[in-house]
Structures are given as structure tokens and as C-alpha cells.
Amino acid sequence: MKKGIKYLVSIIIAVMIFILATNIFAIEKSRYTDATQTRQGKTYEWKNWCEEWEKIKNSPTQMSLSPGEDETQLNFAWYSKSCDVKPNLKISDNPKMEDAKALQVITTKASDEYKTNKATATNLKPNTRYYYSYTINGKWTEPALYKTKNTKRYTFGFVGDPQIGASYRNMNGETELENQDKAVRNDSFNWNNTIKNMIRRNCDLSFIISAGDQIQSGYKKNESYDHNEIEYAGYLSPCALKSIPIATTIGNHDENSENYSYHFNLPNKSKLGSTVAGGNYYYRYGNTLFIMLNTNNENIDEHKKFIECVTKLNKDARWKVVTMHHDIYGSGEHSSTPSVVKLRYKLIPILEKNNIDVVLSGHDHIYSRSYILKGGKLDKNDM
Ligand SMILES: [Fe+2]
């Protein structure tokens, strides 16, 4: 692919194919998709999901996988009760968990009732099946499969703004929390089907990138903010996410909640670009450097420092991909807000100077992509 920046979504032909899953469920007239009116919602699947939802909605203990520092690593994060004496995680190359290796688990407080546990698997070989099992409140889970891939030619999925709980305004409950519960049940059903559709199109995804706004309730003034664990329960509910890591980006709905930092065990974390939820981070996968920016922090100097530092550390990377929540060239209303306009003018020279090839973003819930740009303008040689 010709060098130059392509914004929002692009295809790096030589090494990867993007699965464009954004907005499979996100857009209808009122930015709300009634799950019961979807193809799947008109079947027994909705009834089954409603029953399943009652079992998982009050339990924030589901596993969250994130990419490790490179393809040889995998990061884990999960909650357990505060009283759980010693949370464990083991990994093996066989489903019977014979000769399993116990990983070091680092545990910190998440709330009065729960703590968060994080671990990293290392030295993973390509094209290999691994199985992991972990304890939830003292009990080992059934082994889950994690299959490493060929890093020379690979596929990843891209989603933006799952924003689980966003349809609360369309619910007819009597209280804010009742609306939150119904909205999360609705949105999680759609989110599950989005992930299923993505995998149906390509069952060999190495990982998924999320351009932010994993959940809805990120504003402290709302009662639902204190109950946003129910939204994470919905976000983490797709079965496939027990076997495919997601590289999340911090959106404006995520940035103020520490719960984000408890649920996602991200590699190479930096203090640069920080908000309450966390800061910038990066990882390598094959010949590509993935740079994840928290653009809720509007300090451009911090992002500049981070991008320069990680590109210097990864000089051998053939491709450089930036993901950030705010859509500097989006086609929706958000792209003209002053903070996004500022990003457009201040960040682009830094991205170009550091030879970033592709920028992926979210925020507007509208799919669009640019031609290859040079100097912030259309590169006519690429038309
Ligand atoms: Fe957003």
C-alpha cells in the first residue's frame, strides 16, 4: 500500500483484512435498535437471552481478554469477590489441562465487594491451541480455547461504540436503573449478534479493535454511573470474547470510570494521555505497530511524546496503525465539535511526521472512510 495516512478505516492489503462490523446494529432513526425487531430477536433467541441475562447481569466476574505486548502474549482480567483468598489462572496446550502452567496473578481492589485479577501468558507459539482456566470465587472454570494465529497474514475485526446501555431513553421502565437494565439487555443482545456476524464472516480473527465507548454510563451525575458494572457484564457477555482478545480504546463514555481500568489488562500502558480510566498504550502484532490513544485527554504534547517514543522503539514496524475514539474526519455531527476540530489540526501533523499509515476511530456511529491523505488533503496520486 502506498504510504500516506488513510483515516477512519482502511485496508492494509498485504498483511490483513478488516472486517467492518461497525454499525451492524448501531443505527436506526433514533440511534436505537429494538432487539425484538431484529431477525434474531424474532426467534427463540431473544427469550433465551432474557433468561440468560437474569443469570449474568449482577455478576461482573466474566473474563476479559486483551492483546499482550506482542503476538507471543495474551492478557487476562477478571473480577472475583473481595473475600476470595487466592485467585488463580492456568494455561495448557491441551483441554485436559495436563502440565498446565500457573500464571502469576496480580490482584487489586475494584470495589468494596470485588477485586480485579490480572495475568499475562507469555511465550505463546503461532498456530497453536491453548486452553486456560481460572478461578471465580474459588472454583475453576471450564477450560476455554485460545488459538494463536499466523502473524504473517492475519485478520482483525474493527468495531466502534458498542456503548452498551445507550438505548436507555427508549425504555419504558419506572426508574433510571430499570431503564438501564432493560437497555443493557437489549444492547447486549445486539452486541452478541454483531460479534457472531463478524465471526461468521471470518472465523479466524486474531483480535478485535474497539474504537471506544464500550459502555454508556460514564457520567458521575447519573445514578446509572454507580451501576455501570451491569453494562460491563453485557459488554463481556459474548462467548466468542472468551477466545478473542479486544484492544479497547477509551471513549468519552469510558474516560471517567475506574471500572474501565479494572476490566481491561492493557499492554505497554503509559501515563501519557491519561484520564481516570487510563492512558495511551501500544502493542505489536507481526510487522504492525498498533498505537492506542486516549484523545479524551486533549494535551497534544503528551500524545506527540507518546507517538514519537513508541515509533522510535518500533523502527522495524512495516505498518503503523493508530486507533482513537474521536473521529477527526467523520461524517457525523461530532466531527465538527471544537475539541474534535482542534484534534484535526493539531494531531494530523504529528501523525504524518511519524508516518502513521491508518487511523481508526469511532464516536459518530456512522461509517465512513477517507481516501489516502497527505498534508491533511486528498492525495490525488492515490485516486
Ligand atoms: Fe463517543
CSV table of C-alpha atoms and ligand atoms in Angstrom, one decimal:
chain,number,residue,atom,x,y,z
A,1,MET,CA,0.0,0.0,0.0
A,2,LYS,CA,1.1,3.5,-0.8
A,3,LYS,CA,2.4,5.4,2.2
A,4,GLY,CA,0.3,8.3,3.4
A,5,ILE,CA,-2.5,8.3,6.0
A,6,LYS,CA,-5.9,6.8,5.5
A,7,TYR,CA,-8.3,7.9,8.1
A,8,LEU,CA,-11.1,6.0,9.9
A,9,VAL,CA,-11.0,2.7,8.2
A,10,SER,CA,-8.6,1.3,5.6
A,11,ILE,CA,-7.3,-1.9,4.2
A,12,ILE,CA,-3.7,-2.9,4.6
A,13,ILE,CA,-3.8,-5.3,1.7
A,14,ALA,CA,-0.5,-7.1,2.2
A,15,VAL,CA,-1.0,-8.2,5.7
A,16,MET,CA,-4.5,-8.0,6.9
A,17,ILE,CA,-8.2,-7.6,6.0
A,18,PHE,CA,-10.5,-5.6,8.1
A,19,ILE,CA,-13.9,-6.9,9.0
A,20,LEU,CA,-16.1,-3.8,9.1
A,21,ALA,CA,-18.6,-4.6,11.8
A,22,THR,CA,-19.3,-1.0,12.9
A,23,ASN,CA,-22.9,-0.2,12.9
A,24,ILE,CA,-24.3,-3.6,12.2
A,25,PHE,CA,-26.7,-2.8,15.0
A,26,ALA,CA,-25.9,0.8,15.9
A,27,ILE,CA,-28.0,3.0,13.6
A,28,GLU,CA,-31.7,3.4,13.2
A,29,LYS,CA,-33.6,6.7,13.2
A,30,SER,CA,-33.2,7.3,16.9
A,31,ARG,CA,-29.9,5.6,17.2
A,32,TYR,CA,-31.7,2.7,18.8
A,33,THR,CA,-32.2,-0.8,17.5
A,34,ASP,CA,-35.0,-2.6,19.2
A,35,ALA,CA,-33.6,-6.1,19.7
A,36,THR,CA,-37.1,-7.7,19.5
A,37,GLN,CA,-37.4,-6.4,15.9
A,38,THR,CA,-34.1,-7.8,14.6
A,39,ARG,CA,-34.0,-11.0,12.7
A,40,GLN,CA,-32.6,-12.9,15.7
A,41,GLY,CA,-34.9,-11.1,18.1
A,42,LYS,CA,-37.9,-12.5,16.4
A,43,THR,CA,-36.8,-16.0,17.2
A,44,TYR,CA,-36.4,-18.1,20.4
A,45,GLU,CA,-33.0,-16.4,20.8
A,46,TRP,CA,-34.5,-13.4,22.4
A,47,LYS,CA,-36.4,-15.4,25.0
A,48,ASN,CA,-33.3,-17.5,25.7
A,49,TRP,CA,-31.2,-14.3,26.1
A,50,CYS,CA,-33.7,-12.8,28.6
A,51,GLU,CA,-33.3,-15.8,30.8
A,52,GLU,CA,-29.5,-15.9,30.4
A,53,TRP,CA,-29.4,-12.2,31.2
A,54,GLU,CA,-31.0,-12.6,34.6
A,55,LYS,CA,-28.1,-15.0,35.5
A,56,ILE,CA,-25.2,-12.8,34.4
A,57,LYS,CA,-26.4,-9.2,34.9
A,58,ASN,CA,-25.4,-9.0,38.5
A,59,SER,CA,-22.1,-10.8,38.2
A,60,PRO,CA,-19.1,-8.8,37.0
A,61,THR,CA,-16.8,-11.8,37.0
A,62,GLN,CA,-16.6,-12.6,33.3
A,63,MET,CA,-13.2,-12.9,31.7
A,64,SER,CA,-11.8,-10.0,29.6
A,65,LEU,CA,-9.0,-10.8,27.1
A,66,SER,CA,-6.7,-8.1,25.7
A,67,PRO,CA,-3.7,-8.4,23.3
A,68,GLY,CA,-0.4,-8.7,25.1
A,69,GLU,CA,2.7,-6.7,24.2
A,70,ASP,CA,3.1,-8.8,21.1
A,71,GLU,CA,1.7,-11.9,19.4
A,72,THR,CA,3.5,-14.2,21.9
A,73,GLN,CA,1.5,-12.8,24.8
A,74,LEU,CA,-2.1,-12.7,25.9
A,75,ASN,CA,-3.5,-10.5,28.8
A,76,PHE,CA,-6.3,-11.6,31.1
A,77,ALA,CA,-8.5,-9.6,33.6
A,78,TRP,CA,-11.4,-10.8,35.7
A,79,TYR,CA,-13.2,-9.9,38.9
A,80,SER,CA,-13.7,-12.1,41.9
A,81,LYS,CA,-15.2,-11.5,45.3
A,82,SER,CA,-13.1,-9.5,47.8
A,83,CYS,CA,-13.1,-12.4,50.2
A,84,ASP,CA,-11.6,-14.8,47.5
A,85,VAL,CA,-8.3,-15.7,49.1
A,86,LYS,CA,-6.1,-16.5,46.1
A,87,PRO,CA,-7.5,-16.2,42.5
A,88,ASN,CA,-5.6,-18.4,40.1
A,89,LEU,CA,-5.2,-18.9,36.3
A,90,LYS,CA,-3.5,-21.7,34.5
A,91,ILE,CA,-2.8,-22.3,30.8
A,92,SER,CA,-2.1,-25.5,28.9
A,93,ASP,CA,-1.7,-26.8,25.4
A,94,ASN,CA,-4.4,-29.5,26.0
A,95,PRO,CA,-8.1,-29.3,27.1
A,96,LYS,CA,-7.5,-31.7,30.0
A,97,MET,CA,-5.2,-29.0,31.4
A,98,GLU,CA,-2.4,-31.6,31.8
A,99,ASP,CA,1.0,-30.0,32.6
A,100,ALA,CA,-0.8,-26.6,32.9
A,101,LYS,CA,1.3,-23.7,33.8
A,102,ALA,CA,0.1,-21.4,36.6
A,103,LEU,CA,0.4,-17.7,35.8
A,104,GLN,CA,1.3,-15.0,38.2
A,105,VAL,CA,-2.0,-13.2,39.1
A,106,ILE,CA,-1.9,-9.6,40.4
A,107,THR,CA,-4.9,-8.6,42.4
A,108,THR,CA,-6.1,-5.2,43.4
A,109,LYS,CA,-9.3,-3.8,44.9
A,110,ALA,CA,-12.0,-2.8,42.4
A,111,SER,CA,-14.9,-2.1,44.9
A,112,ASP,CA,-15.9,-3.0,48.4
A,113,GLU,CA,-17.3,-6.2,47.1
A,114,TYR,CA,-15.0,-7.2,44.2
A,115,LYS,CA,-11.3,-7.2,43.3
A,116,THR,CA,-9.8,-7.3,39.9
A,117,ASN,CA,-7.3,-10.0,38.9
A,118,LYS,CA,-4.8,-9.6,36.0
A,119,ALA,CA,-2.3,-12.1,34.4
A,120,THR,CA,-0.3,-12.4,31.3
A,121,ALA,CA,0.5,-15.5,29.3
A,122,THR,CA,4.0,-15.3,27.6
A,123,ASN,CA,6.0,-17.4,25.1
A,124,LEU,CA,2.9,-18.4,23.1
A,125,LYS,CA,3.8,-20.1,19.8
A,126,PRO,CA,2.0,-19.3,16.5
A,127,ASN,CA,-0.7,-21.5,15.1
A,128,THR,CA,-1.2,-23.3,18.4
A,129,ARG,CA,-4.2,-24.2,20.5
A,130,TYR,CA,-4.1,-23.2,24.2
A,131,TYR,CA,-6.6,-23.7,26.9
A,132,TYR,CA,-7.0,-21.6,30.0
A,133,SER,CA,-8.9,-22.0,33.2
A,134,TYR,CA,-9.2,-19.6,36.1
A,135,THR,CA,-10.9,-19.4,39.5
A,136,ILE,CA,-14.0,-17.4,40.2
A,137,ASN,CA,-14.5,-17.3,44.0
A,138,GLY,CA,-12.5,-20.5,44.5
A,139,LYS,CA,-14.0,-22.6,41.7
A,140,TRP,CA,-12.1,-23.5,38.5
A,141,THR,CA,-13.9,-22.6,35.3
A,142,GLU,CA,-14.3,-24.9,32.3
A,143,PRO,CA,-11.2,-24.6,30.1
A,144,ALA,CA,-11.6,-22.0,27.3
A,145,LEU,CA,-9.8,-22.2,24.0
A,146,TYR,CA,-7.4,-19.5,22.8
A,147,LYS,CA,-5.9,-20.2,19.3
A,148,THR,CA,-2.9,-18.3,18.2
A,149,LYS,CA,-2.6,-17.4,14.5
A,150,ASN,CA,-0.2,-16.9,11.7
A,151,THR,CA,1.1,-13.4,12.1
A,152,LYS,CA,2.4,-13.0,8.6
A,153,ARG,CA,-1.1,-12.9,7.1
A,154,TYR,CA,-3.9,-12.3,9.5
A,155,THR,CA,-7.3,-10.7,10.1
A,156,PHE,CA,-8.6,-8.5,12.8
A,157,GLY,CA,-12.1,-7.1,13.4
A,158,PHE,CA,-13.0,-3.5,14.0
A,159,VAL,CA,-15.9,-2.2,15.9
A,160,GLY,CA,-16.8,1.2,17.3
A,161,ASP,CA,-19.1,2.4,20.1
A,162,PRO,CA,-20.8,-0.8,21.3
A,163,GLN,CA,-22.0,1.7,24.1
A,164,ILE,CA,-23.9,-1.0,26.0
A,165,GLY,CA,-26.8,0.7,27.7
A,166,ALA,CA,-27.1,3.6,25.2
A,167,SER,CA,-30.7,2.9,24.4
A,168,TYR,CA,-32.0,3.7,27.9
A,169,ARG,CA,-34.0,6.6,26.7
A,170,ASN,CA,-36.1,4.2,24.6
A,171,MET,CA,-37.1,2.0,27.5
A,172,ASN,CA,-40.3,2.4,29.4
A,173,GLY,CA,-39.2,1.4,33.0
A,174,GLU,CA,-40.3,3.4,36.0
A,175,THR,CA,-36.8,4.2,37.3
A,176,GLU,CA,-33.4,5.1,35.8
A,177,LEU,CA,-32.0,1.8,36.9
A,178,GLU,CA,-34.8,-0.2,35.5
A,179,ASN,CA,-34.3,1.5,32.1
A,180,GLN,CA,-30.6,0.8,32.4
A,181,ASP,CA,-31.2,-2.9,33.0
A,182,LYS,CA,-33.6,-3.1,30.0
A,183,ALA,CA,-31.4,-1.1,27.8
A,184,VAL,CA,-28.3,-3.2,28.6
A,185,ARG,CA,-30.3,-6.4,28.0
A,186,ASN,CA,-31.4,-5.0,24.6
A,187,ASP,CA,-28.0,-3.7,23.5
A,188,SER,CA,-26.1,-6.7,24.7
A,189,PHE,CA,-28.3,-9.0,22.6
A,190,ASN,CA,-27.5,-6.9,19.6
A,191,TRP,CA,-23.8,-6.8,20.6
A,192,ASN,CA,-23.7,-10.6,20.8
A,193,ASN,CA,-25.2,-10.8,17.4
A,194,THR,CA,-22.7,-8.3,16.0
A,195,ILE,CA,-19.8,-10.4,17.2
A,196,LYS,CA,-21.4,-13.6,15.9
A,197,ASN,CA,-21.9,-12.0,12.5
A,198,MET,CA,-18.3,-10.8,12.4
A,199,ILE,CA,-17.1,-14.3,13.2
A,200,ARG,CA,-19.4,-15.8,10.7
A,201,ARG,CA,-17.8,-13.7,8.0
A,202,ASN,CA,-14.3,-14.6,9.2
A,203,CYS,CA,-13.8,-17.2,11.9
A,204,ASP,CA,-10.1,-16.7,12.0
A,205,LEU,CA,-9.8,-13.3,13.7
A,206,SER,CA,-6.5,-12.7,15.6
A,207,PHE,CA,-8.1,-10.0,17.7
A,208,ILE,CA,-10.7,-7.2,17.6
A,209,ILE,CA,-10.1,-3.4,17.9
A,210,SER,CA,-12.8,-1.3,19.6
A,211,ALA,CA,-12.7,2.4,18.9
A,212,GLY,CA,-14.1,3.2,22.3
A,213,ASP,CA,-17.3,3.8,24.2
A,214,GLN,CA,-17.6,0.3,25.4
A,215,ILE,CA,-20.4,1.3,27.7
A,216,GLN,CA,-22.9,4.1,28.2
A,217,SER,CA,-22.9,5.3,31.8
A,218,GLY,CA,-19.7,7.3,32.1
A,219,TYR,CA,-21.1,10.5,33.8
A,220,LYS,CA,-20.9,10.7,37.5
A,221,LYS,CA,-24.1,12.8,37.8
A,222,ASN,CA,-26.2,9.9,36.7
A,223,GLU,CA,-27.4,7.2,39.1
A,224,SER,CA,-26.7,4.6,36.4
A,225,TYR,CA,-22.9,5.5,36.6
A,226,ASP,CA,-22.7,3.8,40.0
A,227,HIS,CA,-24.3,0.7,38.4
A,228,ASN,CA,-22.2,0.6,35.3
A,229,GLU,CA,-20.9,-2.8,36.1
A,230,ILE,CA,-24.2,-4.2,34.7
A,231,GLU,CA,-23.1,-2.6,31.4
A,232,TYR,CA,-19.7,-4.3,31.5
A,233,ALA,CA,-21.5,-7.5,32.3
A,234,GLY,CA,-23.3,-7.1,29.0
A,235,TYR,CA,-20.2,-5.9,27.1
A,236,LEU,CA,-18.3,-9.0,28.2
A,237,SER,CA,-21.1,-11.5,27.6
A,238,PRO,CA,-20.4,-12.7,24.0
A,239,CYS,CA,-19.0,-16.3,24.3
A,240,ALA,CA,-16.6,-15.5,21.5
A,241,LEU,CA,-14.8,-12.9,23.6
A,242,LYS,CA,-13.6,-15.7,25.8
A,243,SER,CA,-11.3,-16.7,22.9
A,244,ILE,CA,-10.7,-13.5,21.0
A,245,PRO,CA,-8.9,-10.5,22.7
A,246,ILE,CA,-10.2,-7.0,22.2
A,247,ALA,CA,-8.0,-4.0,22.1
A,248,THR,CA,-10.2,-1.3,23.6
A,249,THR,CA,-9.8,2.5,23.2
A,250,ILE,CA,-11.1,4.9,25.8
A,251,GLY,CA,-14.2,6.8,24.6
A,252,ASN,CA,-15.9,9.8,26.2
A,253,HIS,CA,-18.3,7.4,27.9
A,254,ASP,CA,-15.4,5.4,29.4
A,255,GLU,CA,-13.0,8.1,30.4
A,256,ASN,CA,-14.3,8.9,33.9
A,257,SER,CA,-14.7,5.4,35.2
A,258,GLU,CA,-12.0,3.5,37.0
A,259,ASN,CA,-14.0,0.3,36.3
A,260,TYR,CA,-12.6,0.5,32.7
A,261,SER,CA,-9.1,0.1,34.1
A,262,TYR,CA,-10.2,-2.8,36.3
A,263,HIS,CA,-11.8,-4.7,33.4
A,264,PHE,CA,-9.1,-4.3,30.7
A,265,ASN,CA,-5.5,-5.5,31.2
A,266,LEU,CA,-3.8,-3.5,28.5
A,267,PRO,CA,-0.1,-3.8,27.4
A,268,ASN,CA,2.6,-1.2,27.4
A,269,LYS,CA,0.4,1.3,29.3
A,270,SER,CA,1.6,4.9,29.5
A,271,LYS,CA,0.7,7.7,31.9
A,272,LEU,CA,0.7,10.0,28.8
A,273,GLY,CA,-2.8,10.7,27.5
A,274,SER,CA,-4.4,9.8,30.9
A,275,THR,CA,-7.8,10.3,32.3
A,276,VAL,CA,-9.4,8.4,35.2
A,277,ALA,CA,-9.9,5.3,33.0
A,278,GLY,CA,-6.2,5.1,31.9
A,279,GLY,CA,-3.9,6.4,29.2
A,280,ASN,CA,-2.3,5.6,25.9
A,281,TYR,CA,-0.9,2.1,25.2
A,282,TYR,CA,0.6,0.2,22.3
A,283,TYR,CA,1.2,-3.4,21.1
A,284,ARG,CA,2.9,-5.2,18.2
A,285,TYR,CA,1.3,-7.9,16.1
A,286,GLY,CA,3.6,-9.2,13.4
A,287,ASN,CA,5.0,-6.4,11.3
A,288,THR,CA,2.5,-3.8,12.6
A,289,LEU,CA,2.6,-1.4,15.4
A,290,PHE,CA,-0.8,-0.6,17.0
A,291,ILE,CA,-0.9,2.7,18.8
A,292,MET,CA,-4.0,3.3,21.0
A,293,LEU,CA,-4.6,6.9,22.0
A,294,ASN,CA,-6.9,8.3,24.7
A,295,THR,CA,-8.0,11.5,23.0
A,296,ASN,CA,-10.3,12.5,25.8
A,297,ASN,CA,-7.0,13.9,27.2
A,298,GLU,CA,-6.6,16.9,24.9
A,299,ASN,CA,-3.0,17.5,25.8
A,300,ILE,CA,-1.5,17.2,22.3
A,301,ASP,CA,2.1,17.4,23.6
A,302,GLU,CA,1.5,14.2,25.6
A,303,HIS,CA,0.2,12.4,22.5
A,304,LYS,CA,3.1,13.7,20.5
A,305,LYS,CA,5.6,12.5,23.0
A,306,PHE,CA,4.0,9.1,23.2
A,307,ILE,CA,3.8,8.6,19.4
A,308,GLU,CA,7.4,9.7,18.9
A,309,CYS,CA,8.6,7.4,21.7
A,310,VAL,CA,6.8,4.2,20.6
A,311,THR,CA,7.6,4.7,16.9
A,312,LYS,CA,11.2,5.1,17.8
A,313,LEU,CA,11.0,1.9,19.8
A,314,ASN,CA,9.4,0.1,16.9
A,315,LYS,CA,11.5,1.2,14.0
A,316,ASP,CA,11.2,-2.2,12.3
A,317,ALA,CA,7.4,-2.0,12.1
A,318,ARG,CA,6.3,-2.0,8.4
A,319,TRP,CA,2.9,-0.6,9.3
A,320,LYS,CA,1.7,1.8,12.0
A,321,VAL,CA,-2.0,1.9,12.9
A,322,VAL,CA,-3.4,4.5,15.3
A,323,THR,CA,-6.8,4.0,17.0
A,324,MET,CA,-8.5,6.8,18.9
A,325,HIS,CA,-12.1,7.4,19.8
A,326,HIS,CA,-12.7,10.8,18.3
A,327,ASP,CA,-13.4,10.9,14.5
A,328,ILE,CA,-11.3,13.8,13.1
A,329,TYR,CA,-12.7,13.2,9.6
A,330,GLY,CA,-16.1,11.7,10.5
A,331,SER,CA,-19.2,12.4,8.5
A,332,GLY,CA,-21.5,12.9,11.6
A,333,GLU,CA,-22.2,15.8,13.8
A,334,HIS,CA,-19.4,15.1,16.3
A,335,SER,CA,-16.6,15.8,13.8
A,336,SER,CA,-17.4,19.5,13.9
A,337,THR,CA,-17.3,20.0,17.7
A,338,PRO,CA,-14.4,22.3,18.8
A,339,SER,CA,-12.4,19.6,20.6
A,340,VAL,CA,-12.5,17.3,17.5
A,341,VAL,CA,-11.6,20.2,15.2
A,342,LYS,CA,-8.7,21.0,17.4
A,343,LEU,CA,-7.5,17.4,17.2
A,344,ARG,CA,-7.8,17.5,13.4
A,345,TYR,CA,-5.4,20.5,13.1
A,346,LYS,CA,-3.0,19.6,16.0
A,347,LEU,CA,-2.8,15.9,15.7
A,348,ILE,CA,-2.5,15.3,12.0
A,349,PRO,CA,0.9,16.9,11.5
A,350,ILE,CA,2.2,14.6,14.3
A,351,LEU,CA,0.6,11.5,12.7
A,352,GLU,CA,2.1,12.4,9.3
A,353,LYS,CA,5.5,13.2,10.7
A,354,ASN,CA,5.6,9.8,12.3
A,355,ASN,CA,4.5,8.0,9.1
A,356,ILE,CA,1.2,6.6,10.5
A,357,ASP,CA,-0.5,4.6,7.8
A,358,VAL,CA,-4.0,4.2,9.1
A,359,VAL,CA,-6.2,5.9,11.7
A,360,LEU,CA,-9.2,4.1,13.1
A,361,SER,CA,-11.8,5.9,15.1
A,362,GLY,CA,-15.4,5.9,16.4
A,363,HIS,CA,-17.7,8.3,18.2
A,364,ASP,CA,-20.1,9.3,15.5
A,365,HIS,CA,-21.8,5.9,15.0
A,366,ILE,CA,-21.6,6.5,11.2
A,367,TYR,CA,-19.4,4.5,8.9
A,368,SER,CA,-17.1,6.5,6.6
A,369,ARG,CA,-13.6,6.3,5.3
A,370,SER,CA,-11.3,8.7,3.5
A,371,TYR,CA,-9.0,8.4,0.5
A,372,ILE,CA,-5.3,8.5,1.4
A,373,LEU,CA,-4.4,12.0,2.6
A,374,LYS,CA,-1.2,14.0,2.5
A,375,GLY,CA,-0.8,17.2,4.4
A,376,GLY,CA,-4.4,16.9,5.6
A,377,LYS,CA,-5.6,17.0,1.9
A,378,LEU,CA,-6.6,14.4,-0.6
A,379,ASP,CA,-3.5,12.7,-2.2
A,380,LYS,CA,-4.6,13.0,-5.9
A,381,ASN,CA,-2.0,10.4,-6.9
A,382,ASP,CA,-4.0,7.9,-5.0
A,383,MET,CA,-7.3,8.4,-6.7
B,1,FE,FE,-18.3,8.8,21.9
